[in-house]
PDB file of C-alpha atoms and ligand atoms in Angstrom:
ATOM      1  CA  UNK A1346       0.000   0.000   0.000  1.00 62.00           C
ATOM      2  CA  UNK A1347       2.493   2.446   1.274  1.00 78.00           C
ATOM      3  CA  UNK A1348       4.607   1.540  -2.242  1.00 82.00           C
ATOM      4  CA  UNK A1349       1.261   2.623  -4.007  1.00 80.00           C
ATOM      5  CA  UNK A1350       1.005   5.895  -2.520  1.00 83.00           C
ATOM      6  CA  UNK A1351       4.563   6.435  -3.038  1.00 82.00           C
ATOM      7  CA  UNK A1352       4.237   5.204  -6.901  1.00 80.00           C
ATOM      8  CA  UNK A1353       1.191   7.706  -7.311  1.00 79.00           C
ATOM      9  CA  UNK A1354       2.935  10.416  -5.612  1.00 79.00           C
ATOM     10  CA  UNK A1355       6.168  10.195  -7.861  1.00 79.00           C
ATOM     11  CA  UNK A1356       3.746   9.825 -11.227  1.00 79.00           C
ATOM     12  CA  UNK A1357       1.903  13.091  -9.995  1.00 75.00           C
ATOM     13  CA  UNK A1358       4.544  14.933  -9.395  1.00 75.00           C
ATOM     14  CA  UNK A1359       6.313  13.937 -12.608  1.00 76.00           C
ATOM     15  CA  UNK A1360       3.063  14.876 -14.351  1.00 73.00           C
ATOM     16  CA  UNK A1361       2.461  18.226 -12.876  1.00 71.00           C
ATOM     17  CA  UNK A1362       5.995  18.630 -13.360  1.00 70.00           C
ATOM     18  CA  UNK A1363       5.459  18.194 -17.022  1.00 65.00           C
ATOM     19  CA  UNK A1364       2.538  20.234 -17.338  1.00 63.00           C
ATOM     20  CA  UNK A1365       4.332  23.363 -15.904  1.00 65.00           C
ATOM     21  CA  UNK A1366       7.437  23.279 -17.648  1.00 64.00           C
ATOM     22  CA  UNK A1367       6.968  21.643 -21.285  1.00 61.00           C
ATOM     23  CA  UNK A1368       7.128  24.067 -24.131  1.00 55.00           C
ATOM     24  CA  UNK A1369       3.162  24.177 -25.202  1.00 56.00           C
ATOM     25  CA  UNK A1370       3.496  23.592 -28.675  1.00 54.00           C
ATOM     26  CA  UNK A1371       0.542  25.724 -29.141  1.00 55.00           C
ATOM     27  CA  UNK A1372       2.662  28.286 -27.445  1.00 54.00           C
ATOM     28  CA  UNK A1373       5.144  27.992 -30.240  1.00 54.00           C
ATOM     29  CA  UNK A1374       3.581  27.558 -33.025  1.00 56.00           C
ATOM     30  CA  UNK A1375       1.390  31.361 -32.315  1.00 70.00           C
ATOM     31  CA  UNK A1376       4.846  32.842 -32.544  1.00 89.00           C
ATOM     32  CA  UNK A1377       3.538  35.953 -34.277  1.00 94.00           C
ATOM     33  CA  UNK A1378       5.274  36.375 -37.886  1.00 96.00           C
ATOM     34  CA  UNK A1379       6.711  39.521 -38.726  1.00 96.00           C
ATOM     35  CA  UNK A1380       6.997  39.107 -42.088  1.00 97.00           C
ATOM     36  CA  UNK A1381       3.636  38.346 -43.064  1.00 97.00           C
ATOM     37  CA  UNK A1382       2.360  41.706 -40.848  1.00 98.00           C
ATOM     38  CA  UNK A1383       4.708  43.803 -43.300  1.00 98.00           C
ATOM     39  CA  UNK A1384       3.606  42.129 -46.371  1.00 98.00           C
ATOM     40  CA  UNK A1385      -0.346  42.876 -44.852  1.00 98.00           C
ATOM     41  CA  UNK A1386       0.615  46.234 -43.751  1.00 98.00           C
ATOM     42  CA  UNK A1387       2.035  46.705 -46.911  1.00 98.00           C
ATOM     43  CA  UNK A1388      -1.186  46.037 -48.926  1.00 98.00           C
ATOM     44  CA  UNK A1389      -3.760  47.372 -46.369  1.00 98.00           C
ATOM     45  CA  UNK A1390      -2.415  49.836 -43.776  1.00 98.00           C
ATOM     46  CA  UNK A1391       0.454  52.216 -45.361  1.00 98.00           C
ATOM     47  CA  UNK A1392      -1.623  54.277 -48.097  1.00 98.00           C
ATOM     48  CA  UNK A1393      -3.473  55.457 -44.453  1.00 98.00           C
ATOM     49  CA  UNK A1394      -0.538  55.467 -41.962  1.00 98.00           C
ATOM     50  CA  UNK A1395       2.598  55.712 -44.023  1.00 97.00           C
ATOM     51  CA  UNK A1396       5.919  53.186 -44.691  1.00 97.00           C
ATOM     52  CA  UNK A1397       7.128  53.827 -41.350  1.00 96.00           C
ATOM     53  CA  UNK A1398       3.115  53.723 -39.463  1.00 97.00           C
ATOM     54  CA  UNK A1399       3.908  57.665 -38.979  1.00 97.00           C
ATOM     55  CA  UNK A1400       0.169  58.497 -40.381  1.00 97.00           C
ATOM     56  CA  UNK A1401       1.571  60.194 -43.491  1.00 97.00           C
ATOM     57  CA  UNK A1402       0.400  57.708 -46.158  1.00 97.00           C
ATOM     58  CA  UNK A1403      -1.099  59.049 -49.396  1.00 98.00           C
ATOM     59  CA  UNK A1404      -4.469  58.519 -48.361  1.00 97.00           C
ATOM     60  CA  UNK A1405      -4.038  60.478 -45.204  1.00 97.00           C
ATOM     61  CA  UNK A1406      -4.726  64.059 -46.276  1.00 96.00           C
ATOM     62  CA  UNK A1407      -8.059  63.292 -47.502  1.00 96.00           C
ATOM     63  CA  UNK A1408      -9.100  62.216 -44.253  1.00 97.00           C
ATOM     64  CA  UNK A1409     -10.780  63.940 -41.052  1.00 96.00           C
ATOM     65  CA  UNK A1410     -10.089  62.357 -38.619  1.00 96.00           C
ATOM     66  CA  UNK A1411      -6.424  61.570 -39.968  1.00 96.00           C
ATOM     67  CA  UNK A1412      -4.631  57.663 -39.418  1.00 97.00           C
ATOM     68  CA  UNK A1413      -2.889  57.649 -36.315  1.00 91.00           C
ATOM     69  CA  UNK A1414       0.713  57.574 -35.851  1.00 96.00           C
ATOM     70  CA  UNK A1415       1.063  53.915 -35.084  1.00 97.00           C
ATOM     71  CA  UNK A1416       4.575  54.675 -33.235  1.00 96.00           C
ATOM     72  CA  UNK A1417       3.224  57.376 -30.778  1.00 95.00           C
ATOM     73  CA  UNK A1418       3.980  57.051 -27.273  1.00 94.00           C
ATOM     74  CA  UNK A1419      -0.500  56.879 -27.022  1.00 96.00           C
ATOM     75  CA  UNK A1420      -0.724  53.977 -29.257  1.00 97.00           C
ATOM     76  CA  UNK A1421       2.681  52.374 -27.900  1.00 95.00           C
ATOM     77  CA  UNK A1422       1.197  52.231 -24.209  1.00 96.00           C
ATOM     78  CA  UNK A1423      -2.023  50.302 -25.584  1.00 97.00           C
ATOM     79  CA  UNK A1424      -1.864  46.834 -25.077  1.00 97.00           C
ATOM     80  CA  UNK A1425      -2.099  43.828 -27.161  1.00 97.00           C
ATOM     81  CA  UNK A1426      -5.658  43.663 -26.145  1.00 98.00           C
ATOM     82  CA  UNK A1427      -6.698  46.935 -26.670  1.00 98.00           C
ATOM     83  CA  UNK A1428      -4.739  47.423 -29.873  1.00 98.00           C
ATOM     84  CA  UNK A1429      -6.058  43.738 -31.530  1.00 98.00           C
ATOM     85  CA  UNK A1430      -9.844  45.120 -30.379  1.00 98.00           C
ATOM     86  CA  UNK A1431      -9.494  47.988 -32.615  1.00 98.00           C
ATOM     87  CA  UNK A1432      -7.842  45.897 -35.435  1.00 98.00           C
ATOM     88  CA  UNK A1433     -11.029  43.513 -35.153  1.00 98.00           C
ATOM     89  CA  UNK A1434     -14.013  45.862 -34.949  1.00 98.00           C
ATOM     90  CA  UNK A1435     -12.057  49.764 -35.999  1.00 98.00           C
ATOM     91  CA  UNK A1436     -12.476  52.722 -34.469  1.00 97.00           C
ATOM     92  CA  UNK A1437     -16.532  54.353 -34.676  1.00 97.00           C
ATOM     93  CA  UNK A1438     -16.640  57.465 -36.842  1.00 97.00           C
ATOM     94  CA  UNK A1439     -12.874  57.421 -38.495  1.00 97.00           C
ATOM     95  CA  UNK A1440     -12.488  55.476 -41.859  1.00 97.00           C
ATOM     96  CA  UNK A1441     -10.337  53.064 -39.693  1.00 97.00           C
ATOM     97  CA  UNK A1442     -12.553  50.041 -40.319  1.00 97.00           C
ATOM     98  CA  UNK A1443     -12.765  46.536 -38.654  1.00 98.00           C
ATOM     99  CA  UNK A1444     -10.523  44.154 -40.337  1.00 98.00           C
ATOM    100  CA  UNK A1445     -12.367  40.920 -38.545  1.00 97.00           C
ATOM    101  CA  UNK A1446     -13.296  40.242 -42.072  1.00 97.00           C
ATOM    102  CA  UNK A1447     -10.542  39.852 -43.992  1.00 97.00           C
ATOM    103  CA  UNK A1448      -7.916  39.077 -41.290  1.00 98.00           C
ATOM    104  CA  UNK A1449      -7.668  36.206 -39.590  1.00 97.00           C
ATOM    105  CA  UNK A1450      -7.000  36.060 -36.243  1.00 96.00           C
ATOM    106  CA  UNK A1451      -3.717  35.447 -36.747  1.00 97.00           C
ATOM    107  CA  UNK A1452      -3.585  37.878 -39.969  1.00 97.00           C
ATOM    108  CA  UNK A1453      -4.317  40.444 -37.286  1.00 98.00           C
ATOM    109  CA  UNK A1454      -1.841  39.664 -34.945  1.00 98.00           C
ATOM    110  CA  UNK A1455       0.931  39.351 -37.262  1.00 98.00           C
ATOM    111  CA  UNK A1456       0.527  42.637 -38.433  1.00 98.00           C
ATOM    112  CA  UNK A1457       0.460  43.774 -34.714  1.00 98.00           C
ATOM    113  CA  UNK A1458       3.632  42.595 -34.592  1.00 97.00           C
ATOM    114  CA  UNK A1459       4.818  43.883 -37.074  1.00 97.00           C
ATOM    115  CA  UNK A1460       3.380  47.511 -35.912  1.00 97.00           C
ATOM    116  CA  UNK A1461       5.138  46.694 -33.101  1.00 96.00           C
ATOM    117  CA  UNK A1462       8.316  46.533 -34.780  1.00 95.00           C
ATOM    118  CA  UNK A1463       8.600  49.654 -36.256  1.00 95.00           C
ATOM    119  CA  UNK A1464       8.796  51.551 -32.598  1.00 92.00           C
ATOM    120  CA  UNK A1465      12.317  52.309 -32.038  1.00 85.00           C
ATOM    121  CA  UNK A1466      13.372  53.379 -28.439  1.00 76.00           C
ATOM    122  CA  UNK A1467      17.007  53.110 -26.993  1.00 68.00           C
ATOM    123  CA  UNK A1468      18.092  53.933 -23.633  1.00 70.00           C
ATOM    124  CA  UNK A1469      21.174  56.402 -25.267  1.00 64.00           C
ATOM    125  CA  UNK A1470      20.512  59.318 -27.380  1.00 63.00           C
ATOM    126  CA  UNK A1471      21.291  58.156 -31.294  1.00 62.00           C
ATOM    127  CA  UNK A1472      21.769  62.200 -32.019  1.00 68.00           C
ATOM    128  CA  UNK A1473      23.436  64.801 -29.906  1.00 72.00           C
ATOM    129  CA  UNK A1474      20.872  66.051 -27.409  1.00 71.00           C
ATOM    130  CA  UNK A1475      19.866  70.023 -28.704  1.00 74.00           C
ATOM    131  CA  UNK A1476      22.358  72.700 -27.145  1.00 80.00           C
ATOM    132  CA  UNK A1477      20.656  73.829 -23.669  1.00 79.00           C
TER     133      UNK A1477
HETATM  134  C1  HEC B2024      -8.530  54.318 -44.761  1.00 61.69           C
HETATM  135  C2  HEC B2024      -7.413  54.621 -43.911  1.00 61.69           C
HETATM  136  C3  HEC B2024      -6.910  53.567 -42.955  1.00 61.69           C
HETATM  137  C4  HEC B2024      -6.494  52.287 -43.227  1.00 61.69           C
HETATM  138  C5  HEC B2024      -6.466  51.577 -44.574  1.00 61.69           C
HETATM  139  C6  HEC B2024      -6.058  51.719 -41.977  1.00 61.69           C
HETATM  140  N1  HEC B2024      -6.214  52.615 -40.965  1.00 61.69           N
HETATM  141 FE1  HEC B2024      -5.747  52.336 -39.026  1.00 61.69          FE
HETATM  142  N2  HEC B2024      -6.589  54.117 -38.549  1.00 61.69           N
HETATM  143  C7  HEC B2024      -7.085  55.031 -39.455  1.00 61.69           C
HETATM  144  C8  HEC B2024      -7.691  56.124 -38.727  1.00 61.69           C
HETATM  145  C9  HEC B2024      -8.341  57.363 -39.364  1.00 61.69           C
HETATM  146  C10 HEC B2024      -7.558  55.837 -37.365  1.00 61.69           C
HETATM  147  C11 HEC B2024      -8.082  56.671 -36.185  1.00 61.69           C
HETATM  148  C12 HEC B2024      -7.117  57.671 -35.700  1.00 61.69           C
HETATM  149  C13 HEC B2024      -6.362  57.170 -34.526  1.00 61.69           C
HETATM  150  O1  HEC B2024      -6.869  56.315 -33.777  1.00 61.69           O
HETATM  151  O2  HEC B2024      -5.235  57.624 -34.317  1.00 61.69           O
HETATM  152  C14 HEC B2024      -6.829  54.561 -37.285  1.00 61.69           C
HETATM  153  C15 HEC B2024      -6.490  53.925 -36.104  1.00 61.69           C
HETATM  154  C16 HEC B2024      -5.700  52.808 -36.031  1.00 61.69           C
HETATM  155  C17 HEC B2024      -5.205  52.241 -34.810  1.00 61.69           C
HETATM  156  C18 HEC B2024      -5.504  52.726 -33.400  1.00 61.69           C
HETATM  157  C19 HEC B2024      -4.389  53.577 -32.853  1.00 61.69           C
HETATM  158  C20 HEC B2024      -4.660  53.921 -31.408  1.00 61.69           C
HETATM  159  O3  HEC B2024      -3.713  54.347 -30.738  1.00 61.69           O
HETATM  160  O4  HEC B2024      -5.789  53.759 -30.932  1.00 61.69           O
HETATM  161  C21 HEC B2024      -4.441  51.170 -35.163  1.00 61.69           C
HETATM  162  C22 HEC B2024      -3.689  50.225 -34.224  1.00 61.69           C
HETATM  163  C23 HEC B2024      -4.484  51.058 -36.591  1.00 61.69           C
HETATM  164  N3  HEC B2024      -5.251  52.079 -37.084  1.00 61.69           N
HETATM  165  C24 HEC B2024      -3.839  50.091 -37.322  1.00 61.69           C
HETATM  166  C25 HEC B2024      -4.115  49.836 -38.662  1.00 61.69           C
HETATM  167  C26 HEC B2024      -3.673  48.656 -39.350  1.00 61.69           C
HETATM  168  C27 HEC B2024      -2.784  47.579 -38.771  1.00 61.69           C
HETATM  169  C28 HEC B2024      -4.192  48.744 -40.613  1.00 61.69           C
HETATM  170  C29 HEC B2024      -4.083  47.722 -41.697  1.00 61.69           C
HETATM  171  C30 HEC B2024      -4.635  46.403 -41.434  1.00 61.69           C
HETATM  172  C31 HEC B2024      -4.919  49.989 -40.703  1.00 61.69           C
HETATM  173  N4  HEC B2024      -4.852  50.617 -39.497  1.00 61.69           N
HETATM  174  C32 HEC B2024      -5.542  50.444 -41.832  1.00 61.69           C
HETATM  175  C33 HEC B2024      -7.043  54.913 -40.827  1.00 61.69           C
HETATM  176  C34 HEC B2024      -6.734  53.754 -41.511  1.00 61.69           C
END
């Protein structure tokens, strides 16, 4: 009996072991990919906010409310959540539309990603800080 107790102890602690430290291969395989979110971005974001998401695309001066600059400190401090909401259902009275439609899921978070990627911010200045 005691054997038993000991057997089903070692199994269940070999099990949760597994459970908390195995690499979910869901987990890897929703590694977002950069490179399709530029190649979307590319087709369906830049003529409103520009190559570098700076809201300057060619489509942006006809429009009231302009695109957002997608590398603003404002959209920056949005979450995943928050920012993947928006990409789903748009934002109400600017011609940023829902994209639930014609992104996937993973369409959509790709080119999150890849948003992501264009926000540069280093600890050290890159120029020399303006003259006092
Ligand atoms: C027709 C022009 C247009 C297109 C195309 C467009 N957007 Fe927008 N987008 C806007 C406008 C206008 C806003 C609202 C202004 C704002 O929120 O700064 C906006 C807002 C956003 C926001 C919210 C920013 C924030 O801080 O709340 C995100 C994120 C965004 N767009 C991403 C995208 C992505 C990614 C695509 C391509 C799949 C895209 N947009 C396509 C015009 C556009």
């Amino acid at each position: 009996m005691n054997r038993l107790w000991m057997g089903a102890l070692i199994i269940g602690s070999w099990m949760v072991y597994g459970l908390a430290y195995s690499q979910d291969p869901l987990e890897i395989a929703s590694q977002p990919d950069i490179e399709q979110g530029r190649d979307i971005y590319r087709i369906h974001c830049q003529e409103c906010h520009g190559t570098e998401g700076h809201g300057d695309g060619p489509r942006a001066p006809m429009l009231a409310p302009r695109p957002g600059n997608l590398v603003s400190a404002a959209t920056s401090a949005k979450t995943d959540e928050e920012l993947l909401a928006i990409l789903a259902v748009g934002v109400p009275r600017t011609a940023m539309r829902g994209w639930r439609d014609q992104l996937s899921n993973d369409e959509r978070r790709n080119v999150l990603a890849y948003v992501r990627s264009l926000v540069h911010f280093q600890e050290s200045p890159s120029t020399p800080l303006p003259p006092p």
